[in-house]
PDB file of C-alpha atoms in Angstrom:
ATOM      1  CA  MET A1024       0.000   0.000   0.000  1.00 89.00           C
ATOM      2  CA  SER A1025       1.202   3.542  -0.791  1.00 93.00           C
ATOM      3  CA  ARG A1026       0.371   6.653   1.225  1.00 97.00           C
ATOM      4  CA  ALA A1027       0.602  10.376   0.574  1.00 97.00           C
ATOM      5  CA  VAL A1028       3.731  11.897   2.081  1.00 98.00           C
ATOM      6  CA  TYR A1029       4.897  15.490   2.268  1.00 98.00           C
ATOM      7  CA  ILE A1030       8.023  17.423   3.196  1.00 98.00           C
ATOM      8  CA  VAL A1031       7.174  20.793   4.732  1.00 98.00           C
ATOM      9  CA  ASP A1032       9.423  23.678   5.799  1.00 98.00           C
ATOM     10  CA  ALA A1033       7.697  24.914   8.971  1.00 98.00           C
ATOM     11  CA  PHE A1034       8.314  28.137  10.919  1.00 97.00           C
ATOM     12  CA  ALA A1035       9.729  29.543   7.692  1.00 96.00           C
ATOM     13  CA  ALA A1036       9.291  32.848   5.860  1.00 92.00           C
ATOM     14  CA  ARG A1037      10.548  31.262   2.633  1.00 93.00           C
ATOM     15  CA  PRO A1038      11.059  27.740   1.269  1.00 95.00           C
ATOM     16  CA  TYR A1039      14.249  25.900   2.251  1.00 97.00           C
ATOM     17  CA  ALA A1040      14.399  27.658   5.599  1.00 97.00           C
ATOM     18  CA  GLY A1041      12.908  26.948   9.018  1.00 98.00           C
ATOM     19  CA  ASN A1042      12.562  23.322  10.092  1.00 98.00           C
ATOM     20  CA  ALA A1043      11.688  20.551   7.643  1.00 98.00           C
ATOM     21  CA  ALA A1044       9.215  17.875   8.718  1.00 98.00           C
ATOM     22  CA  GLY A1045       7.770  14.802   7.099  1.00 98.00           C
ATOM     23  CA  VAL A1046       4.000  14.323   7.149  1.00 98.00           C
ATOM     24  CA  VAL A1047       1.876  11.249   6.439  1.00 98.00           C
ATOM     25  CA  THR A1048      -1.715  12.474   6.386  1.00 98.00           C
ATOM     26  CA  ALA A1049      -3.459   9.070   6.318  1.00 98.00           C
ATOM     27  CA  ALA A1050      -1.619   6.820   8.773  1.00 98.00           C
ATOM     28  CA  GLU A1051      -4.511   4.459   9.516  1.00 97.00           C
ATOM     29  CA  GLY A1052      -3.325   0.874   9.895  1.00 96.00           C
ATOM     30  CA  LEU A1053       0.345   1.666  10.415  1.00 97.00           C
ATOM     31  CA  GLU A1054       2.029  -0.002  13.366  1.00 98.00           C
ATOM     32  CA  PRO A1055       4.596   1.948  15.423  1.00 98.00           C
ATOM     33  CA  ALA A1056       7.478  -0.018  13.885  1.00 98.00           C
ATOM     34  CA  GLN A1057       6.247   0.934  10.412  1.00 98.00           C
ATOM     35  CA  MET A1058       5.969   4.610  11.389  1.00 98.00           C
ATOM     36  CA  GLN A1059       9.495   4.464  12.758  1.00 98.00           C
ATOM     37  CA  ALA A1060      10.755   2.927   9.516  1.00 98.00           C
ATOM     38  CA  ILE A1061       9.071   5.647   7.432  1.00 98.00           C
ATOM     39  CA  ALA A1062      10.496   8.371   9.667  1.00 98.00           C
ATOM     40  CA  ARG A1063      13.957   6.864   9.321  1.00 98.00           C
ATOM     41  CA  GLU A1064      13.552   6.676   5.535  1.00 98.00           C
ATOM     42  CA  LEU A1065      12.419  10.305   5.253  1.00 98.00           C
ATOM     43  CA  GLY A1066      15.305  11.399   7.478  1.00 96.00           C
ATOM     44  CA  GLN A1067      13.700  14.585   8.804  1.00 97.00           C
ATOM     45  CA  THR A1068      14.094  15.747  12.395  1.00 95.00           C
ATOM     46  CA  GLU A1069      10.496  14.601  12.967  1.00 97.00           C
ATOM     47  CA  THR A1070       7.745  13.045  10.878  1.00 98.00           C
ATOM     48  CA  CYS A1071       4.091  13.480  11.891  1.00 98.00           C
ATOM     49  CA  PHE A1072       1.588  10.694  11.336  1.00 98.00           C
ATOM     50  CA  VAL A1073      -2.078  11.748  11.216  1.00 98.00           C
ATOM     51  CA  ARG A1074      -5.058   9.516  11.827  1.00 97.00           C
ATOM     52  CA  THR A1075      -8.747  10.228  12.069  1.00 94.00           C
ATOM     53  CA  THR A1076     -10.228   9.297  15.411  1.00 91.00           C
ATOM     54  CA  PRO A1077     -13.634   7.966  16.454  1.00 82.00           C
ATOM     55  CA  ASN A1078     -13.271   9.918  19.698  1.00 85.00           C
ATOM     56  CA  ALA A1079     -16.045  12.529  19.691  1.00 89.00           C
ATOM     57  CA  GLU A1080     -13.808  14.939  21.623  1.00 94.00           C
ATOM     58  CA  THR A1081     -11.055  15.049  18.979  1.00 97.00           C
ATOM     59  CA  ASP A1082     -10.680  15.578  15.246  1.00 97.00           C
ATOM     60  CA  PHE A1083      -7.372  13.786  14.647  1.00 98.00           C
ATOM     61  CA  GLN A1084      -4.746  11.694  16.358  1.00 97.00           C
ATOM     62  CA  LEU A1085      -1.129  12.802  15.876  1.00 98.00           C
ATOM     63  CA  ARG A1086       2.081  10.863  16.519  1.00 98.00           C
ATOM     64  CA  TRP A1087       5.639  12.064  15.935  1.00 98.00           C
ATOM     65  CA  PHE A1088       8.812  10.105  15.236  1.00 98.00           C
ATOM     66  CA  THR A1089      12.421  11.220  14.884  1.00 96.00           C
ATOM     67  CA  PRO A1090      14.643   8.921  12.795  1.00 96.00           C
ATOM     68  CA  THR A1091      15.270   6.872  15.956  1.00 96.00           C
ATOM     69  CA  VAL A1092      12.486   7.342  18.553  1.00 96.00           C
ATOM     70  CA  GLU A1093       8.864   8.356  19.075  1.00 97.00           C
ATOM     71  CA  VAL A1094       8.409  11.682  20.900  1.00 95.00           C
ATOM     72  CA  ASP A1095       5.445  12.966  22.872  1.00 94.00           C
ATOM     73  CA  LEU A1096       5.052  16.339  21.132  1.00 94.00           C
ATOM     74  CA  CYS A1097       6.578  18.224  18.217  1.00 96.00           C
ATOM     75  CA  GLY A1098       5.716  21.786  17.280  1.00 96.00           C
ATOM     76  CA  HIS A1099       7.099  22.182  13.781  1.00 97.00           C
ATOM     77  CA  ALA A1100       5.757  18.826  12.564  1.00 98.00           C
ATOM     78  CA  THR A1101       2.314  19.741  13.953  1.00 98.00           C
ATOM     79  CA  VAL A1102       2.336  22.998  11.995  1.00 98.00           C
ATOM     80  CA  ALA A1103       3.436  20.993   8.959  1.00 98.00           C
ATOM     81  CA  ALA A1104       0.653  18.445   9.395  1.00 98.00           C
ATOM     82  CA  TYR A1105      -2.112  21.037   9.511  1.00 98.00           C
ATOM     83  CA  LEU A1106      -0.709  22.833   6.459  1.00 97.00           C
ATOM     84  CA  CYS A1107      -0.992  19.522   4.601  1.00 97.00           C
ATOM     85  CA  LEU A1108      -4.496  18.846   5.900  1.00 97.00           C
ATOM     86  CA  ALA A1109      -5.493  22.323   4.715  1.00 95.00           C
ATOM     87  CA  ARG A1110      -3.981  21.576   1.292  1.00 95.00           C
ATOM     88  CA  GLU A1111      -6.082  18.406   1.119  1.00 96.00           C
ATOM     89  CA  GLY A1112      -9.262  20.332   2.020  1.00 95.00           C
ATOM     90  CA  ARG A1113      -9.768  18.415   5.270  1.00 96.00           C
ATOM     91  CA  LEU A1114     -10.130  21.457   7.557  1.00 96.00           C
ATOM     92  CA  PRO A1115     -13.349  23.491   8.008  1.00 95.00           C
ATOM     93  CA  LEU A1116     -11.868  26.802   6.870  1.00 93.00           C
ATOM     94  CA  GLU A1117     -14.947  28.124   5.061  1.00 90.00           C
ATOM     95  CA  GLY A1118     -15.253  30.933   7.594  1.00 90.00           C
ATOM     96  CA  GLY A1119     -11.553  31.726   7.449  1.00 91.00           C
ATOM     97  CA  SER A1120     -10.511  29.982  10.653  1.00 94.00           C
ATOM     98  CA  CYS A1121     -11.241  26.946  12.783  1.00 97.00           C
ATOM     99  CA  GLN A1122     -10.397  25.431  16.141  1.00 97.00           C
ATOM    100  CA  LEU A1123      -9.653  21.720  16.309  1.00 97.00           C
ATOM    101  CA  ARG A1124      -8.462  19.201  18.870  1.00 97.00           C
ATOM    102  CA  HIS A1125      -6.030  16.341  18.428  1.00 97.00           C
ATOM    103  CA  LEU A1126      -5.176  13.350  20.564  1.00 96.00           C
ATOM    104  CA  THR A1127      -1.502  12.846  21.462  1.00 95.00           C
ATOM    105  CA  ARG A1128       0.610  10.929  23.955  1.00 92.00           C
ATOM    106  CA  SER A1129       0.628  14.198  25.936  1.00 87.00           C
ATOM    107  CA  GLY A1130      -3.173  14.288  26.068  1.00 91.00           C
ATOM    108  CA  ILE A1131      -5.748  16.220  24.059  1.00 94.00           C
ATOM    109  CA  LEU A1132      -4.413  19.504  22.697  1.00 95.00           C
ATOM    110  CA  ASP A1133      -6.051  22.395  20.839  1.00 97.00           C
ATOM    111  CA  VAL A1134      -4.994  23.896  17.531  1.00 98.00           C
ATOM    112  CA  TRP A1135      -6.196  27.022  15.709  1.00 98.00           C
ATOM    113  CA  VAL A1136      -5.839  27.396  11.955  1.00 97.00           C
ATOM    114  CA  THR A1137      -6.397  30.734  10.216  1.00 95.00           C
ATOM    115  CA  ARG A1138      -6.534  31.050   6.466  1.00 89.00           C
ATOM    116  CA  ALA A1139      -4.390  33.845   5.002  1.00 79.00           C
ATOM    117  CA  GLU A1140      -6.201  35.744   2.286  1.00 66.00           C
ATOM    118  CA  GLY A1141      -4.474  36.832  -0.899  1.00 53.00           C
ATOM    119  CA  SER A1142      -5.126  39.881  -3.033  1.00 44.00           C
ATOM    120  CA  ALA A1143      -5.064  40.839  -6.683  1.00 45.00           C
ATOM    121  CA  THR A1144      -1.304  41.301  -6.519  1.00 44.00           C
ATOM    122  CA  VAL A1145      -0.257  38.961  -3.715  1.00 44.00           C
ATOM    123  CA  PRO A1146      -1.300  35.301  -3.897  1.00 49.00           C
ATOM    124  CA  ALA A1147      -2.762  33.575  -0.864  1.00 53.00           C
ATOM    125  CA  VAL A1148      -0.108  32.084   1.381  1.00 65.00           C
ATOM    126  CA  ALA A1149      -0.316  29.060   3.622  1.00 83.00           C
ATOM    127  CA  PRO A1150      -2.537  29.227   6.703  1.00 93.00           C
ATOM    128  CA  VAL A1151      -1.181  30.156  10.110  1.00 95.00           C
ATOM    129  CA  VAL A1152      -1.279  27.317  12.630  1.00 97.00           C
ATOM    130  CA  MET A1153      -1.206  27.936  16.402  1.00 98.00           C
ATOM    131  CA  MET A1154      -1.175  25.046  18.857  1.00 97.00           C
ATOM    132  CA  SER A1155      -1.426  24.714  22.593  1.00 96.00           C
ATOM    133  CA  ALA A1156       1.768  23.371  24.105  1.00 93.00           C
ATOM    134  CA  ALA A1157       0.327  23.541  27.645  1.00 89.00           C
ATOM    135  CA  VAL A1158       2.421  25.123  30.405  1.00 94.00           C
ATOM    136  CA  ALA A1159       5.750  23.385  30.803  1.00 94.00           C
ATOM    137  CA  ARG A1160       6.941  22.626  34.321  1.00 95.00           C
ATOM    138  CA  VAL A1161      10.257  24.453  34.458  1.00 96.00           C
ATOM    139  CA  GLY A1162      12.425  24.663  37.532  1.00 93.00           C
ATOM    140  CA  PRO A1163      16.068  25.176  38.467  1.00 91.00           C
ATOM    141  CA  ALA A1164      18.622  22.614  37.336  1.00 92.00           C
ATOM    142  CA  SER A1165      21.551  21.475  39.459  1.00 82.00           C
ATOM    143  CA  ASP A1166      24.072  24.298  39.329  1.00 82.00           C
ATOM    144  CA  GLU A1167      26.908  22.621  37.411  1.00 92.00           C
ATOM    145  CA  ARG A1168      27.565  25.688  35.285  1.00 95.00           C
ATOM    146  CA  HIS A1169      31.239  24.995  34.631  1.00 94.00           C
ATOM    147  CA  ARG A1170      30.610  21.408  33.595  1.00 96.00           C
ATOM    148  CA  VAL A1171      27.492  22.204  31.549  1.00 97.00           C
ATOM    149  CA  ALA A1172      29.362  24.905  29.607  1.00 97.00           C
ATOM    150  CA  GLY A1173      31.892  22.330  28.440  1.00 96.00           C
ATOM    151  CA  VAL A1174      29.212  19.749  27.727  1.00 96.00           C
ATOM    152  CA  VAL A1175      27.473  22.041  25.202  1.00 97.00           C
ATOM    153  CA  GLY A1176      30.685  23.438  23.665  1.00 96.00           C
ATOM    154  CA  LEU A1177      31.071  26.735  25.545  1.00 97.00           C
ATOM    155  CA  GLU A1178      33.375  28.299  28.110  1.00 96.00           C
ATOM    156  CA  PRO A1179      31.931  29.030  31.580  1.00 96.00           C
ATOM    157  CA  SER A1180      32.317  32.763  30.869  1.00 97.00           C
ATOM    158  CA  ASP A1181      29.967  32.349  27.889  1.00 98.00           C
ATOM    159  CA  LEU A1182      26.985  31.617  30.141  1.00 97.00           C
ATOM    160  CA  ASP A1183      24.636  34.442  31.098  1.00 97.00           C
ATOM    161  CA  PRO A1184      25.691  35.408  34.646  1.00 96.00           C
ATOM    162  CA  GLU A1185      22.220  36.776  35.460  1.00 96.00           C
ATOM    163  CA  LEU A1186      20.264  33.592  34.747  1.00 97.00           C
ATOM    164  CA  PRO A1187      20.357  30.072  36.230  1.00 97.00           C
ATOM    165  CA  LEU A1188      20.295  26.795  34.378  1.00 97.00           C
ATOM    166  CA  GLY A1189      16.743  25.568  33.886  1.00 97.00           C
ATOM    167  CA  PHE A1190      15.142  22.140  33.725  1.00 97.00           C
ATOM    168  CA  GLU A1191      11.925  21.250  31.925  1.00 96.00           C
ATOM    169  CA  GLU A1192      10.648  18.022  33.407  1.00 89.00           C
ATOM    170  CA  ALA A1193       8.382  16.596  30.697  1.00 85.00           C
ATOM    171  CA  GLY A1194      10.902  17.169  27.919  1.00 86.00           C
ATOM    172  CA  ALA A1195      13.932  16.118  29.993  1.00 94.00           C
ATOM    173  CA  ARG A1196      15.288  19.447  28.750  1.00 97.00           C
ATOM    174  CA  LEU A1197      18.247  21.388  30.109  1.00 98.00           C
ATOM    175  CA  ILE A1198      17.910  25.127  29.406  1.00 98.00           C
ATOM    176  CA  VAL A1199      21.276  26.879  29.158  1.00 98.00           C
ATOM    177  CA  PRO A1200      21.342  30.725  29.085  1.00 98.00           C
ATOM    178  CA  VAL A1201      24.117  32.173  26.903  1.00 98.00           C
ATOM    179  CA  ARG A1202      25.580  35.628  27.391  1.00 98.00           C
ATOM    180  CA  SER A1203      25.998  36.787  23.765  1.00 98.00           C
ATOM    181  CA  LEU A1204      24.528  35.952  20.378  1.00 98.00           C
ATOM    182  CA  GLU A1205      28.009  35.915  18.870  1.00 98.00           C
ATOM    183  CA  ARG A1206      29.102  33.093  21.157  1.00 97.00           C
ATOM    184  CA  LEU A1207      25.832  31.204  20.701  1.00 98.00           C
ATOM    185  CA  LEU A1208      26.119  31.256  16.916  1.00 98.00           C
ATOM    186  CA  ALA A1209      29.832  30.405  16.917  1.00 97.00           C
ATOM    187  CA  LEU A1210      29.748  27.354  19.181  1.00 95.00           C
ATOM    188  CA  ARG A1211      30.445  23.919  17.746  1.00 95.00           C
ATOM    189  CA  PRO A1212      28.138  21.482  19.548  1.00 94.00           C
ATOM    190  CA  ALA A1213      29.872  18.836  21.641  1.00 94.00           C
ATOM    191  CA  LEU A1214      27.403  16.086  20.734  1.00 97.00           C
ATOM    192  CA  ALA A1215      29.280  13.153  22.268  1.00 96.00           C
ATOM    193  CA  GLU A1216      29.607  15.056  25.536  1.00 97.00           C
ATOM    194  CA  MET A1217      25.880  15.815  25.516  1.00 97.00           C
ATOM    195  CA  VAL A1218      25.040  12.143  25.036  1.00 97.00           C
ATOM    196  CA  ALA A1219      27.385  11.114  27.858  1.00 97.00           C
ATOM    197  CA  TYR A1220      26.128  13.809  30.224  1.00 96.00           C
ATOM    198  CA  GLY A1221      22.542  12.956  29.353  1.00 95.00           C
ATOM    199  CA  GLY A1222      23.247   9.327  30.215  1.00 95.00           C
ATOM    200  CA  GLU A1223      24.327  10.443  33.707  1.00 95.00           C
ATOM    201  CA  THR A1224      21.586  12.994  34.336  1.00 94.00           C
ATOM    202  CA  GLY A1225      18.612  11.967  32.203  1.00 95.00           C
ATOM    203  CA  TYR A1226      18.726  15.096  30.013  1.00 95.00           C
ATOM    204  CA  ARG A1227      17.644  14.275  26.445  1.00 95.00           C
ATOM    205  CA  ARG A1228      17.414  17.826  25.082  1.00 97.00           C
ATOM    206  CA  PHE A1229      19.779  20.767  25.406  1.00 98.00           C
ATOM    207  CA  THR A1230      18.200  24.129  24.593  1.00 98.00           C
ATOM    208  CA  LEU A1231      20.503  27.151  24.562  1.00 98.00           C
ATOM    209  CA  VAL A1232      18.888  30.591  24.829  1.00 98.00           C
ATOM    210  CA  CYS A1233      20.240  34.104  24.350  1.00 98.00           C
ATOM    211  CA  ARG A1234      18.296  37.296  25.025  1.00 98.00           C
ATOM    212  CA  GLU A1235      20.289  39.080  22.322  1.00 98.00           C
ATOM    213  CA  THR A1236      18.603  38.598  18.923  1.00 98.00           C
ATOM    214  CA  ARG A1237      19.073  39.268  15.226  1.00 97.00           C
ATOM    215  CA  ASP A1238      15.585  40.715  14.860  1.00 96.00           C
ATOM    216  CA  PRO A1239      14.736  43.468  17.366  1.00 96.00           C
ATOM    217  CA  GLY A1240      11.170  42.155  17.371  1.00 96.00           C
ATOM    218  CA  SER A1241      12.267  38.809  18.832  1.00 98.00           C
ATOM    219  CA  ILE A1242      12.684  38.154  22.543  1.00 98.00           C
ATOM    220  CA  MET A1243      14.977  35.114  22.296  1.00 98.00           C
ATOM    221  CA  HIS A1244      17.413  33.341  19.996  1.00 98.00           C
ATOM    222  CA  LEU A1245      17.695  29.583  20.451  1.00 98.00           C
ATOM    223  CA  ARG A1246      19.860  26.663  19.457  1.00 98.00           C
ATOM    224  CA  HIS A1247      18.608  23.186  20.275  1.00 98.00           C
ATOM    225  CA  PHE A1248      20.384  19.818  20.361  1.00 98.00           C
ATOM    226  CA  ALA A1249      18.960  16.331  20.984  1.00 96.00           C
ATOM    227  CA  PRO A1250      21.592  13.851  19.756  1.00 96.00           C
ATOM    228  CA  VAL A1251      20.266  11.034  21.943  1.00 93.00           C
ATOM    229  CA  ASN A1252      16.964  11.357  20.011  1.00 92.00           C
ATOM    230  CA  GLY A1253      18.767  11.222  16.662  1.00 92.00           C
ATOM    231  CA  ILE A1254      18.689  15.026  16.201  1.00 94.00           C
ATOM    232  CA  PRO A1255      22.198  16.550  16.238  1.00 96.00           C
ATOM    233  CA  GLU A1256      20.754  20.076  15.884  1.00 97.00           C
ATOM    234  CA  ASP A1257      17.115  21.013  15.371  1.00 96.00           C
ATOM    235  CA  PRO A1258      16.872  24.131  13.175  1.00 97.00           C
ATOM    236  CA  VAL A1259      13.693  25.738  14.622  1.00 98.00           C
ATOM    237  CA  THR A1260      12.035  24.084  17.627  1.00 97.00           C
ATOM    238  CA  GLY A1261       8.497  25.053  18.644  1.00 97.00           C
ATOM    239  CA  THR A1262       8.318  23.145  21.921  1.00 96.00           C
ATOM    240  CA  ALA A1263      11.662  24.613  22.993  1.00 97.00           C
ATOM    241  CA  HIS A1264      10.273  28.117  22.491  1.00 98.00           C
ATOM    242  CA  ALA A1265       7.277  27.210  24.660  1.00 97.00           C
ATOM    243  CA  ALA A1266       9.494  25.880  27.455  1.00 97.00           C
ATOM    244  CA  VAL A1267      11.911  28.811  27.311  1.00 98.00           C
ATOM    245  CA  ALA A1268       9.010  31.285  27.413  1.00 98.00           C
ATOM    246  CA  VAL A1269       7.899  29.701  30.696  1.00 97.00           C
ATOM    247  CA  TYR A1270      11.509  29.805  31.922  1.00 98.00           C
ATOM    248  CA  LEU A1271      11.888  33.513  31.099  1.00 98.00           C
ATOM    249  CA  ASP A1272       8.526  34.277  32.675  1.00 97.00           C
ATOM    250  CA  GLY A1273       9.653  32.524  35.836  1.00 96.00           C
ATOM    251  CA  GLN A1274      12.704  34.805  35.896  1.00 96.00           C
ATOM    252  CA  GLY A1275      10.458  37.885  35.714  1.00 96.00           C
ATOM    253  CA  LEU A1276      11.697  38.842  32.246  1.00 97.00           C
ATOM    254  CA  LEU A1277       8.394  38.942  30.361  1.00 96.00           C
ATOM    255  CA  PRO A1278       5.892  41.817  30.427  1.00 93.00           C
ATOM    256  CA  PRO A1279       2.646  41.547  32.417  1.00 93.00           C
ATOM    257  CA  GLY A1280      -0.731  41.059  30.796  1.00 95.00           C
ATOM    258  CA  ASP A1281      -3.436  38.465  30.363  1.00 97.00           C
ATOM    259  CA  VAL A1282      -2.506  37.777  26.724  1.00 97.00           C
ATOM    260  CA  LEU A1283       1.104  38.234  25.666  1.00 97.00           C
ATOM    261  CA  ARG A1284       2.187  37.757  22.044  1.00 97.00           C
ATOM    262  CA  LEU A1285       5.900  37.325  21.441  1.00 98.00           C
ATOM    263  CA  ARG A1286       8.299  35.969  18.855  1.00 98.00           C
ATOM    264  CA  GLY A1287      11.421  33.832  19.006  1.00 98.00           C
ATOM    265  CA  GLU A1288      14.056  33.115  16.391  1.00 98.00           C
ATOM    266  CA  GLN A1289      16.312  30.159  15.590  1.00 98.00           C
ATOM    267  CA  GLY A1290      18.108  28.373  12.762  1.00 98.00           C
ATOM    268  CA  HIS A1291      20.612  31.034  11.698  1.00 98.00           C
ATOM    269  CA  ALA A1292      23.589  28.939  12.802  1.00 97.00           C
ATOM    270  CA  VAL A1293      22.627  26.190  10.341  1.00 97.00           C
ATOM    271  CA  ASN A1294      21.443  28.492   7.523  1.00 97.00           C
ATOM    272  CA  ARG A1295      17.773  27.604   8.142  1.00 98.00           C
ATOM    273  CA  PRO A1296      16.473  30.819   9.736  1.00 98.00           C
ATOM    274  CA  GLY A1297      12.970  30.771  11.091  1.00 98.00           C
ATOM    275  CA  GLY A1298      10.641  32.265  13.658  1.00 97.00           C
ATOM    276  CA  VAL A1299       8.080  31.004  16.149  1.00 98.00           C
ATOM    277  CA  ALA A1300       5.032  32.946  17.299  1.00 98.00           C
ATOM    278  CA  ILE A1301       4.510  32.546  21.052  1.00 98.00           C
ATOM    279  CA  GLU A1302       1.322  33.401  22.924  1.00 98.00           C
ATOM    280  CA  LEU A1303       1.147  33.314  26.716  1.00 98.00           C
ATOM    281  CA  ARG A1304      -2.211  33.442  28.465  1.00 97.00           C
ATOM    282  CA  ARG A1305      -2.534  34.325  32.140  1.00 97.00           C
ATOM    283  CA  ALA A1306      -5.421  34.297  34.602  1.00 96.00           C
ATOM    284  CA  GLY A1307      -4.930  36.159  37.847  1.00 93.00           C
ATOM    285  CA  GLY A1308      -1.244  36.521  37.033  1.00 91.00           C
ATOM    286  CA  THR A1309      -0.763  32.761  36.614  1.00 94.00           C
ATOM    287  CA  LEU A1310       0.154  31.138  33.308  1.00 96.00           C
ATOM    288  CA  VAL A1311      -2.694  28.919  32.126  1.00 97.00           C
ATOM    289  CA  ASP A1312      -1.661  28.212  28.511  1.00 97.00           C
ATOM    290  CA  VAL A1313       1.283  28.656  26.174  1.00 97.00           C
ATOM    291  CA  ARG A1314       0.648  28.532  22.446  1.00 98.00           C
ATOM    292  CA  ILE A1315       3.202  28.345  19.649  1.00 98.00           C
ATOM    293  CA  GLY A1316       2.877  28.428  15.918  1.00 97.00           C
ATOM    294  CA  GLY A1317       3.609  29.850  12.526  1.00 96.00           C
ATOM    295  CA  SER A1318       3.315  28.930   8.891  1.00 96.00           C
ATOM    296  CA  GLY A1319       5.490  27.300   6.266  1.00 96.00           C
ATOM    297  CA  PHE A1320       5.801  25.836   2.794  1.00 96.00           C
ATOM    298  CA  ILE A1321       5.057  22.419   1.340  1.00 96.00           C
ATOM    299  CA  VAL A1322       8.199  21.761  -0.704  1.00 97.00           C
ATOM    300  CA  SER A1323       7.621  18.142  -1.748  1.00 97.00           C
ATOM    301  CA  GLN A1324       4.635  15.828  -2.197  1.00 97.00           C
ATOM    302  CA  GLY A1325       4.522  12.207  -3.258  1.00 98.00           C
ATOM    303  CA  THR A1326       3.776   8.688  -2.046  1.00 98.00           C
ATOM    304  CA  ILE A1327       5.625   6.195   0.106  1.00 97.00           C
ATOM    305  CA  ALA A1328       5.122   2.448   0.306  1.00 97.00           C
ATOM    306  CA  ASP A1329       4.275   0.763   3.575  1.00 97.00           C
ATOM    307  CA  PRO A1330       7.317  -0.955   5.108  1.00 97.00           C
TER     308      PRO A1330
END
């Protein structure tokens, strides 16, 4: 049996930028081992597999695989999946926008898709997809700043002296604040050291954040590494932006307000620049939801045979 498969550049302002994801839009009947084989064959940082669901509370079921493992949540591949579903006419966008729900290993999550209208001179572009990433549980990490600097390929003096290391529990993510954008962009990742350190500590993701940015409209510049998951460097990482937004909020670095719309940037170090829209929602001063999203470009479409 053959299935439709796409390659999509998500979080991108132009094709061949941002973060590329594979998408299989009709994954009914595929076993996990088959999904893993397809993800390995496509070779993208993540591939999203979409199924319809008989659950009355949800519209789709989504699963995500790197070339080596299944992951609980992936932002850029979710954006990619909904761009493909919109291309196939499977979203109720007659009114210009829709809210949907999908079932994941992280629970039921909401997504909002808004159609971008064209004009006589500018053709319609892909829809904008925003998804709930929930509110990550972020706390302080053990203060091994000197060792962590070497693990990620930096000197201890390269770390931001005003910010602590952070730990996101669900993603087994170590958040490392970097003092300058120059040093962040110049570092050569120490992937073997990350794998070894992760084996000792349980960290599977290393997200480096700098408050200095290329675009003055951005609040953060990230680099993200997950070699133990088969991802040496992820170009533009939606879930990392969600976690780092919670981290920065916990440090008192984000403005007040019930609805806060921000932007992060990533990918410049690997010549895949992209941006992530971030929306924080508060009630009574407490974070109740973090949403991430953006748009992108379908750059390839074809079929793939079942393994």
